[in-house]
CSV table of N, CA and C in Angstrom, one decimal:
chain,number,residue,atom,x,y,z
T,1,UNK,N,-1.8,-34.5,-2.9
T,1,UNK,CA,-1.4,-34.7,-1.9
T,1,UNK,C,-3.1,-35.5,-1.6
T,2,UNK,N,-3.0,-36.6,-0.8
T,2,UNK,CA,-4.2,-37.1,-0.5
T,2,UNK,C,-4.9,-36.6,0.3
T,3,UNK,N,-6.3,-36.6,0.6
T,3,UNK,CA,-7.5,-35.9,1.4
T,3,UNK,C,-6.9,-35.9,3.1
T,4,UNK,N,-6.5,-37.4,3.2
T,4,UNK,CA,-6.2,-37.9,4.3
T,4,UNK,C,-4.5,-36.7,5.1
T,5,UNK,N,-4.1,-36.5,4.1
T,5,UNK,CA,-2.3,-35.5,4.6
T,5,UNK,C,-3.0,-34.0,4.4
T,6,UNK,N,-4.0,-33.9,3.7
T,6,UNK,CA,-4.5,-32.5,3.8
T,6,UNK,C,-4.6,-31.6,4.7
T,7,UNK,N,-4.0,-30.7,5.4
T,7,UNK,CA,-4.0,-29.9,6.7
T,7,UNK,C,-5.0,-29.0,6.6
T,8,UNK,N,-5.8,-28.6,5.8
T,8,UNK,CA,-7.3,-28.5,5.6
T,8,UNK,C,-8.2,-29.4,6.2
T,9,UNK,N,-8.0,-30.4,5.8
T,9,UNK,CA,-9.1,-31.6,6.2
T,9,UNK,C,-9.0,-31.8,6.9
T,10,UNK,N,-7.7,-32.6,7.8
T,10,UNK,CA,-7.4,-32.6,9.2
T,10,UNK,C,-7.9,-31.6,10.4
T,11,UNK,N,-7.8,-30.2,9.9
T,11,UNK,CA,-8.3,-29.2,10.7
T,11,UNK,C,-10.0,-29.1,10.7
T,12,UNK,N,-10.4,-29.3,9.7
T,12,UNK,CA,-11.7,-29.6,9.4
T,12,UNK,C,-12.6,-30.6,10.0
T,13,UNK,N,-11.9,-31.8,10.1
T,13,UNK,CA,-12.2,-32.7,11.0
T,13,UNK,C,-12.4,-32.5,12.3
T,14,UNK,N,-11.7,-32.0,12.8
T,14,UNK,CA,-10.8,-31.7,14.2
T,14,UNK,C,-12.0,-30.5,14.4
T,15,UNK,N,-12.3,-29.6,13.8
T,15,UNK,CA,-13.2,-28.7,14.0
T,15,UNK,C,-14.4,-29.1,13.9
T,16,UNK,N,-14.8,-30.6,13.2
T,16,UNK,CA,-16.5,-30.9,13.9
T,16,UNK,C,-16.4,-31.6,14.7
T,17,UNK,N,-15.2,-32.2,15.0
T,17,UNK,CA,-15.3,-32.5,16.6
T,17,UNK,C,-15.7,-31.6,17.6
T,18,UNK,N,-15.1,-30.7,17.8
T,18,UNK,CA,-15.1,-29.6,18.8
T,18,UNK,C,-15.9,-28.2,17.7
T,19,UNK,N,-17.3,-28.4,17.3
T,19,UNK,CA,-17.6,-27.4,16.8
T,19,UNK,C,-18.1,-26.3,17.7
T,20,UNK,N,-18.6,-26.3,18.9
T,20,UNK,CA,-19.4,-25.3,19.6
T,20,UNK,C,-17.6,-24.2,20.3
T,21,UNK,N,-16.4,-24.7,19.9
T,21,UNK,CA,-15.4,-23.9,20.7
T,21,UNK,C,-15.2,-23.1,19.6
T,22,UNK,N,-15.1,-21.9,20.0
T,22,UNK,CA,-14.9,-20.5,18.7
T,22,UNK,C,-13.3,-20.5,18.9
T,23,UNK,N,-12.5,-21.0,19.4
T,23,UNK,CA,-10.8,-21.4,19.9
T,23,UNK,C,-10.8,-22.2,18.0
T,24,UNK,N,-11.4,-23.4,18.4
T,24,UNK,CA,-11.5,-24.4,16.8
T,24,UNK,C,-11.5,-23.7,15.8
T,25,UNK,N,-12.7,-23.0,15.7
T,25,UNK,CA,-13.2,-21.8,14.5
T,25,UNK,C,-12.0,-21.1,13.8
T,26,UNK,N,-11.7,-20.4,15.4
T,26,UNK,CA,-10.4,-19.3,15.0
T,26,UNK,C,-9.1,-20.1,14.5
T,27,UNK,N,-8.8,-20.9,15.3
T,27,UNK,CA,-7.5,-21.6,14.9
T,27,UNK,C,-8.0,-22.2,13.1
T,28,UNK,N,-8.6,-23.0,13.0
T,28,UNK,CA,-9.1,-23.3,11.5
T,28,UNK,C,-9.2,-22.0,10.3
T,29,UNK,N,-9.7,-21.1,10.5
T,29,UNK,CA,-9.6,-20.0,9.6
T,29,UNK,C,-7.9,-19.6,9.5
T,30,UNK,N,-7.4,-19.1,11.0
T,30,UNK,CA,-5.8,-19.0,10.8
T,30,UNK,C,-5.0,-20.1,9.6
T,31,UNK,N,-5.4,-21.4,10.1
T,31,UNK,CA,-4.5,-22.1,9.5
T,31,UNK,C,-5.0,-22.3,7.6
T,32,UNK,N,-6.1,-21.6,7.2
T,32,UNK,CA,-6.7,-21.4,6.0
T,32,UNK,C,-5.9,-20.6,5.3
T,33,UNK,N,-5.9,-19.0,6.4
T,33,UNK,CA,-5.1,-17.9,6.2
T,33,UNK,C,-3.7,-17.8,6.2
T,34,UNK,N,-3.0,-19.1,6.8
T,34,UNK,CA,-1.4,-18.8,6.7
T,34,UNK,C,-1.0,-20.1,5.0
T,35,UNK,N,-2.3,-21.1,5.0
T,35,UNK,CA,-1.7,-21.5,4.0
T,35,UNK,C,-2.2,-21.4,2.4
T,36,UNK,N,-3.1,-20.1,2.7
T,36,UNK,CA,-3.4,-19.1,1.4
T,36,UNK,C,-4.5,-20.2,0.9
T,37,UNK,N,-5.3,-20.7,1.7
T,37,UNK,CA,-6.5,-21.5,1.2
T,37,UNK,C,-8.1,-21.3,1.5
T,38,UNK,N,-8.2,-19.8,2.2
T,38,UNK,CA,-9.0,-19.3,2.5
T,38,UNK,C,-10.3,-19.5,1.7
T,39,UNK,N,-10.5,-19.8,0.3
T,39,UNK,CA,-11.7,-20.0,-0.7
T,39,UNK,C,-12.2,-21.5,-0.1
T,40,UNK,N,-11.0,-22.4,0.5
T,40,UNK,CA,-11.4,-24.2,1.1
T,40,UNK,C,-12.1,-24.0,2.3
T,41,UNK,N,-11.6,-22.7,2.9
T,41,UNK,CA,-12.2,-22.9,4.2
T,41,UNK,C,-13.8,-22.6,3.9
T,42,UNK,N,-14.0,-21.2,3.2
T,42,UNK,CA,-15.3,-20.6,3.0
T,42,UNK,C,-16.1,-21.6,2.3
T,43,UNK,N,-15.8,-22.7,1.6
T,43,UNK,CA,-16.2,-23.5,0.7
T,43,UNK,C,-16.9,-24.6,2.0
T,44,UNK,N,-16.6,-24.8,2.8
T,44,UNK,CA,-16.5,-25.6,3.6
T,44,UNK,C,-17.4,-25.0,4.5
T,45,UNK,N,-17.6,-23.6,5.2
T,45,UNK,CA,-18.2,-23.2,5.9
T,45,UNK,C,-20.0,-23.0,5.2
T,46,UNK,N,-19.5,-22.4,3.8
T,46,UNK,CA,-21.2,-22.3,3.1
T,46,UNK,C,-21.9,-23.5,2.9
T,47,UNK,N,-21.4,-24.7,2.9
T,47,UNK,CA,-21.9,-26.1,2.6
T,47,UNK,C,-23.0,-26.1,4.0
T,48,UNK,N,-22.7,-25.7,5.4
T,48,UNK,CA,-23.1,-26.3,6.3
T,48,UNK,C,-24.0,-25.0,6.9
T,49,UNK,N,-23.8,-23.8,6.2
T,49,UNK,CA,-25.1,-22.7,6.4
T,49,UNK,C,-26.1,-22.8,6.4
T,50,UNK,N,-26.8,-23.7,6.1
T,50,UNK,CA,-28.4,-24.5,6.2
T,50,UNK,C,-28.7,-25.5,6.5
T,51,UNK,N,-27.4,-25.8,7.5
T,51,UNK,CA,-27.8,-26.9,8.6
T,51,UNK,C,-28.2,-26.4,9.3
T,52,UNK,N,-29.2,-27.0,10.3
T,52,UNK,CA,-30.2,-26.3,11.0
T,52,UNK,C,-29.3,-26.4,12.7
T,53,UNK,N,-28.5,-27.2,13.0
T,53,UNK,CA,-27.8,-27.4,14.0
T,53,UNK,C,-26.2,-26.4,13.8
T,54,UNK,N,-26.2,-26.2,12.6
T,54,UNK,CA,-24.6,-26.0,12.7
T,54,UNK,C,-24.5,-24.9,11.6
T,55,UNK,N,-25.9,-24.0,11.4
T,55,UNK,CA,-25.8,-22.9,10.0
T,55,UNK,C,-25.7,-22.0,10.8
T,56,UNK,N,-25.8,-21.5,12.4
T,56,UNK,CA,-25.1,-20.1,12.8
T,56,UNK,C,-24.1,-19.9,12.9
T,57,UNK,N,-23.2,-21.7,13.9
T,57,UNK,CA,-21.5,-21.5,13.6
T,57,UNK,C,-21.0,-21.4,12.9
T,58,UNK,N,-21.5,-22.0,11.2
T,58,UNK,CA,-21.1,-22.0,10.0
T,58,UNK,C,-21.3,-20.3,9.1
T,59,UNK,N,-22.5,-19.8,9.2
T,59,UNK,CA,-22.2,-18.3,9.3
T,59,UNK,C,-21.3,-17.5,9.7
T,60,UNK,N,-21.0,-17.7,11.0
T,60,UNK,CA,-20.0,-16.7,11.9
T,60,UNK,C,-18.6,-17.3,11.6
T,61,UNK,N,-18.3,-18.7,10.6
T,61,UNK,CA,-17.0,-18.9,10.5
T,61,UNK,C,-16.5,-18.0,9.1
T,62,UNK,N,-18.1,-17.8,8.2
T,62,UNK,CA,-18.1,-17.7,7.2
T,62,UNK,C,-17.5,-16.4,7.1
T,63,UNK,N,-18.0,-15.6,8.5
T,63,UNK,CA,-17.9,-14.1,8.4
T,63,UNK,C,-16.2,-14.0,8.8
T,64,UNK,N,-15.5,-15.1,9.7
T,64,UNK,CA,-14.4,-14.8,10.1
T,64,UNK,C,-13.2,-15.1,9.0
T,65,UNK,N,-14.0,-16.3,7.9
T,65,UNK,CA,-13.1,-16.0,6.9
T,65,UNK,C,-13.1,-14.9,5.8
T,66,UNK,N,-13.8,-14.2,5.3
T,66,UNK,CA,-14.4,-13.2,5.0
T,66,UNK,C,-13.1,-12.2,5.7
T,67,UNK,N,-13.4,-11.7,7.0
T,67,UNK,CA,-12.3,-11.0,7.9
T,67,UNK,C,-11.0,-11.3,6.9
T,68,UNK,N,-10.8,-12.2,7.1
T,68,UNK,CA,-9.5,-12.9,7.1
T,68,UNK,C,-8.7,-12.7,5.9
T,69,UNK,N,-10.3,-12.9,4.8
T,69,UNK,CA,-9.5,-12.4,3.4
T,69,UNK,C,-9.3,-10.9,3.3
T,70,UNK,N,-10.0,-9.9,3.9
T,70,UNK,CA,-10.1,-8.5,4.0
T,70,UNK,C,-8.6,-8.6,4.5
T,71,UNK,N,-8.5,-9.0,5.4
T,71,UNK,CA,-7.4,-8.2,6.3
T,71,UNK,C,-5.9,-8.7,5.4
T,72,UNK,N,-6.2,-9.5,4.2
T,72,UNK,CA,-4.7,-9.6,3.2
T,72,UNK,C,-4.9,-8.6,2.4
T,73,UNK,N,-6.0,-8.0,2.1
T,73,UNK,CA,-6.0,-7.0,1.4
T,73,UNK,C,-5.8,-5.7,1.8
T,74,UNK,N,-5.7,-5.5,3.2
T,74,UNK,CA,-5.6,-4.2,3.2
T,74,UNK,C,-4.4,-3.6,3.0
T,75,UNK,N,-4.4,-2.3,2.8
T,75,UNK,CA,-3.2,-1.8,3.3
T,75,UNK,C,-1.8,-1.6,4.5
T,76,UNK,N,-0.6,-1.5,4.4
T,76,UNK,CA,0.0,-2.0,5.9
T,76,UNK,C,-0.9,-0.5,6.7
T,77,UNK,N,-0.7,-0.6,8.1
T,77,UNK,CA,-1.2,0.2,8.5
T,77,UNK,C,0.0,1.6,8.7
T,78,UNK,N,1.1,1.2,8.3
T,78,UNK,CA,1.3,2.4,8.7
T,78,UNK,C,1.5,2.9,7.2
T,79,UNK,N,0.7,4.1,6.9
T,79,UNK,CA,0.5,4.4,5.1
T,79,UNK,C,1.9,5.9,5.0
T,80,UNK,N,2.7,5.8,3.9
T,80,UNK,CA,4.0,6.7,3.8
T,80,UNK,C,3.0,8.1,3.6
T,81,UNK,N,4.0,9.2,4.5
T,81,UNK,CA,3.2,10.0,4.0
T,81,UNK,C,3.5,10.7,2.5
T,82,UNK,N,2.5,12.1,2.0
T,82,UNK,CA,2.7,12.5,0.8
T,82,UNK,C,4.0,12.9,0.7
T,83,UNK,N,5.1,12.8,0.0
T,83,UNK,CA,6.3,13.5,-0.1
T,83,UNK,C,6.3,15.1,-0.2
T,84,UNK,N,6.7,15.7,0.4
T,84,UNK,CA,7.2,17.1,0.5
T,84,UNK,C,7.8,17.5,-0.6
T,85,UNK,N,8.0,18.5,-1.4
T,85,UNK,CA,8.9,19.5,-2.1
T,85,UNK,C,9.8,19.8,-1.5
T,86,UNK,N,10.8,20.1,-2.6
T,86,UNK,CA,12.1,20.3,-1.7
T,86,UNK,C,12.6,21.3,-2.3
T,87,UNK,N,12.2,22.4,-1.2
T,87,UNK,CA,12.0,23.6,-1.7
T,87,UNK,C,14.0,24.3,-1.5
T,88,UNK,N,14.3,23.4,-1.0
T,88,UNK,CA,15.7,24.1,-0.7
T,88,UNK,C,16.2,23.5,-1.8
T,89,UNK,N,16.7,22.9,-2.3
T,89,UNK,CA,16.8,22.0,-4.2
T,89,UNK,C,16.4,23.2,-4.8
T,90,UNK,N,15.5,23.5,-5.1
T,90,UNK,CA,15.0,24.5,-6.0
T,90,UNK,C,15.6,25.7,-5.5
T,91,UNK,N,15.4,26.3,-4.2
T,91,UNK,CA,16.3,28.1,-3.7
T,91,UNK,C,17.7,28.0,-4.3
T,92,UNK,N,18.6,26.5,-3.9
T,92,UNK,CA,20.0,26.6,-4.6
T,92,UNK,C,19.9,26.9,-5.8
T,93,UNK,N,19.0,26.1,-7.0
T,93,UNK,CA,19.2,26.1,-8.1
T,93,UNK,C,18.8,27.6,-8.6
T,94,UNK,N,18.3,28.1,-8.1
T,94,UNK,CA,17.6,29.7,-8.2
T,94,UNK,C,18.9,30.5,-7.8
T,95,UNK,N,19.7,30.3,-6.3
T,95,UNK,CA,20.3,31.3,-6.2
T,95,UNK,C,22.0,30.7,-7.2
T,96,UNK,N,22.2,29.6,-7.5
T,96,UNK,CA,23.1,29.5,-8.4
T,96,UNK,C,23.0,30.3,-10.0
T,97,UNK,N,21.8,30.0,-10.7
T,97,UNK,CA,21.6,31.0,-11.5
T,97,UNK,C,21.6,32.6,-11.4
T,98,UNK,N,21.0,33.3,-10.5
T,98,UNK,CA,21.1,34.5,-9.8
T,98,UNK,C,23.0,35.1,-9.8
T,99,UNK,N,23.4,33.6,-9.3
T,99,UNK,CA,25.2,34.1,-9.3
T,99,UNK,C,25.7,34.2,-10.4
T,100,UNK,N,25.6,33.2,-11.6
T,100,UNK,CA,26.2,33.1,-12.7
T,100,UNK,C,25.9,33.9,-13.6
T,101,UNK,N,24.3,34.4,-13.5
T,101,UNK,CA,24.3,35.5,-14.6
T,101,UNK,C,24.9,36.5,-14.8
T,102,UNK,N,25.0,37.9,-13.7
T,102,UNK,CA,26.2,38.5,-13.6
T,102,UNK,C,27.2,37.9,-14.2
T,103,UNK,N,28.0,37.0,-13.8
T,103,UNK,CA,29.1,36.7,-13.8
T,103,UNK,C,29.5,36.6,-15.5
T,104,UNK,N,28.4,35.1,-16.3
T,104,UNK,CA,28.7,35.4,-17.2
T,104,UNK,C,28.4,36.6,-18.5
T,105,UNK,N,27.2,37.4,-18.0
T,105,UNK,CA,27.2,38.7,-18.5
T,105,UNK,C,28.5,39.8,-18.6
T,106,UNK,N,29.0,39.5,-17.8
T,106,UNK,CA,30.2,40.3,-17.5
T,106,UNK,C,31.6,39.6,-18.2
T,107,UNK,N,31.6,38.6,-18.2
T,107,UNK,CA,32.8,38.0,-19.3
T,107,UNK,C,32.4,37.8,-20.5
T,108,UNK,N,30.9,37.6,-20.8
T,108,UNK,CA,30.7,37.8,-22.3
T,108,UNK,C,30.3,39.5,-22.7
T,109,UNK,N,30.5,40.1,-21.9
T,109,UNK,CA,30.6,41.7,-22.3
T,109,UNK,C,29.5,42.1,-23.1
T,110,UNK,N,28.5,41.5,-22.3
T,110,UNK,CA,27.2,41.6,-22.8
T,110,UNK,C,26.0,42.0,-21.1
T,111,UNK,N,26.2,43.0,-20.6
T,111,UNK,CA,25.4,43.8,-19.4
T,111,UNK,C,23.6,43.3,-20.0
T,112,UNK,N,23.1,43.2,-20.9
T,112,UNK,CA,21.9,42.7,-21.2
T,112,UNK,C,21.2,41.6,-20.4
T,113,UNK,N,22.3,40.5,-20.5
T,113,UNK,CA,21.8,39.2,-19.7
T,113,UNK,C,22.0,39.3,-18.1
T,114,UNK,N,22.4,40.9,-17.9
T,114,UNK,CA,22.2,40.6,-16.6
T,114,UNK,C,20.9,41.8,-16.4
T,115,UNK,N,20.0,41.8,-17.2
T,115,UNK,CA,18.5,42.6,-17.1
T,115,UNK,C,17.7,42.3,-16.0
T,116,UNK,N,16.8,42.6,-14.9
T,116,UNK,CA,16.0,42.2,-14.4
T,116,UNK,C,14.4,41.4,-14.8
T,117,UNK,N,14.5,41.4,-16.2
T,117,UNK,CA,13.7,40.5,-16.8
T,117,UNK,C,14.4,39.0,-17.1
T,118,UNK,N,15.8,38.9,-17.3
T,118,UNK,CA,16.4,37.7,-17.2
T,118,UNK,C,16.0,37.3,-15.8
T,119,UNK,N,16.0,37.6,-15.1
T,119,UNK,CA,16.3,36.7,-13.4
T,119,UNK,C,14.7,36.4,-13.2
T,120,UNK,N,14.0,37.0,-13.8
T,120,UNK,CA,12.2,36.8,-13.8
T,120,UNK,C,12.4,35.5,-14.6
T,121,UNK,N,13.0,36.0,-15.8
T,121,UNK,CA,12.6,34.4,-17.0
T,121,UNK,C,13.3,33.4,-15.8
T,122,UNK,N,14.6,33.2,-15.5
T,122,UNK,CA,14.9,32.2,-14.6
T,122,UNK,C,14.4,31.9,-13.5
T,123,UNK,N,13.4,32.9,-12.7
T,123,UNK,CA,12.8,32.3,-11.9
T,123,UNK,C,11.6,31.7,-12.0
T,124,UNK,N,11.1,31.9,-13.4
T,124,UNK,CA,10.0,31.1,-14.1
T,124,UNK,C,10.3,29.7,-14.3
T,125,UNK,N,11.6,29.6,-14.6
T,125,UNK,CA,12.0,28.2,-15.1
T,125,UNK,C,12.4,27.6,-14.1
T,126,UNK,N,12.7,28.1,-13.0
T,126,UNK,CA,13.1,27.1,-11.8
T,126,UNK,C,11.6,26.7,-11.2
T,127,UNK,N,10.6,27.8,-11.5
T,127,UNK,CA,9.6,27.5,-10.7
T,127,UNK,C,8.6,26.4,-11.2
T,128,UNK,N,9.2,26.0,-12.8
T,128,UNK,CA,7.9,25.0,-13.4
T,128,UNK,C,8.6,24.3,-13.6
T,129,UNK,N,9.7,23.8,-13.1
T,129,UNK,CA,10.9,22.4,-13.0
T,129,UNK,C,10.1,21.5,-11.9
T,130,UNK,N,9.6,20.3,-12.2
T,130,UNK,CA,9.4,19.2,-11.5
T,130,UNK,C,10.1,18.9,-10.6
T,131,UNK,N,10.2,19.2,-9.2
T,131,UNK,CA,11.4,19.1,-8.2
T,131,UNK,C,11.0,17.5,-7.6
T,132,UNK,N,10.4,17.9,-7.7
T,132,UNK,CA,9.4,16.4,-6.6
T,132,UNK,C,9.9,14.7,-7.7
T,133,UNK,N,10.0,15.0,-9.1
T,133,UNK,CA,10.5,13.9,-9.8
T,133,UNK,C,11.9,13.8,-9.8
T,134,UNK,N,12.1,15.4,-10.0
T,134,UNK,CA,13.5,15.1,-9.9
T,134,UNK,C,14.5,14.5,-8.8
T,135,UNK,N,13.7,14.7,-8.2
T,135,UNK,CA,14.2,14.2,-6.7
T,135,UNK,C,14.0,12.1,-6.4
T,136,UNK,N,13.2,11.5,-7.3
T,136,UNK,CA,13.0,10.6,-7.6
T,136,UNK,C,11.7,9.9,-6.8
T,137,UNK,N,11.0,10.9,-6.6
T,137,UNK,CA,9.8,10.7,-6.1
T,137,UNK,C,8.8,10.8,-6.8
T,138,UNK,N,7.8,10.3,-6.8
T,138,UNK,CA,6.5,10.4,-7.9
T,138,UNK,C,5.3,11.5,-7.4
T,139,UNK,N,5.4,12.2,-7.6
T,139,UNK,CA,4.2,13.1,-7.1
T,139,UNK,C,2.5,13.1,-7.5
């Protein structure tokens, strides 16, 4: 693309003709942001920072470019809430275990499987399971 066809170059030329208008500066920075060419816009403003007539506006323009660049790096305004542990799933698993344990003990004719320490062990196992990861959510 030649310089004559470059939209940033054309917008820069138009901006220099109406240098004192804030709208022109905003439009130039918006165009550079839309085209992903903020470094080019910053370079043009930086070159004029030391100019006695245009230096103040060039510094403001550089600040606008910086603000636009930071806006592209910012996360979305809607930050997701931290996932909550699914206590219902853990309680259902524990209930299934506590119902199945005496049934299995009866079927196998092993009454020692229905002792309180077995239920305490099952509770400990259920509490140690990383439920957030199992639900497809990272913790």
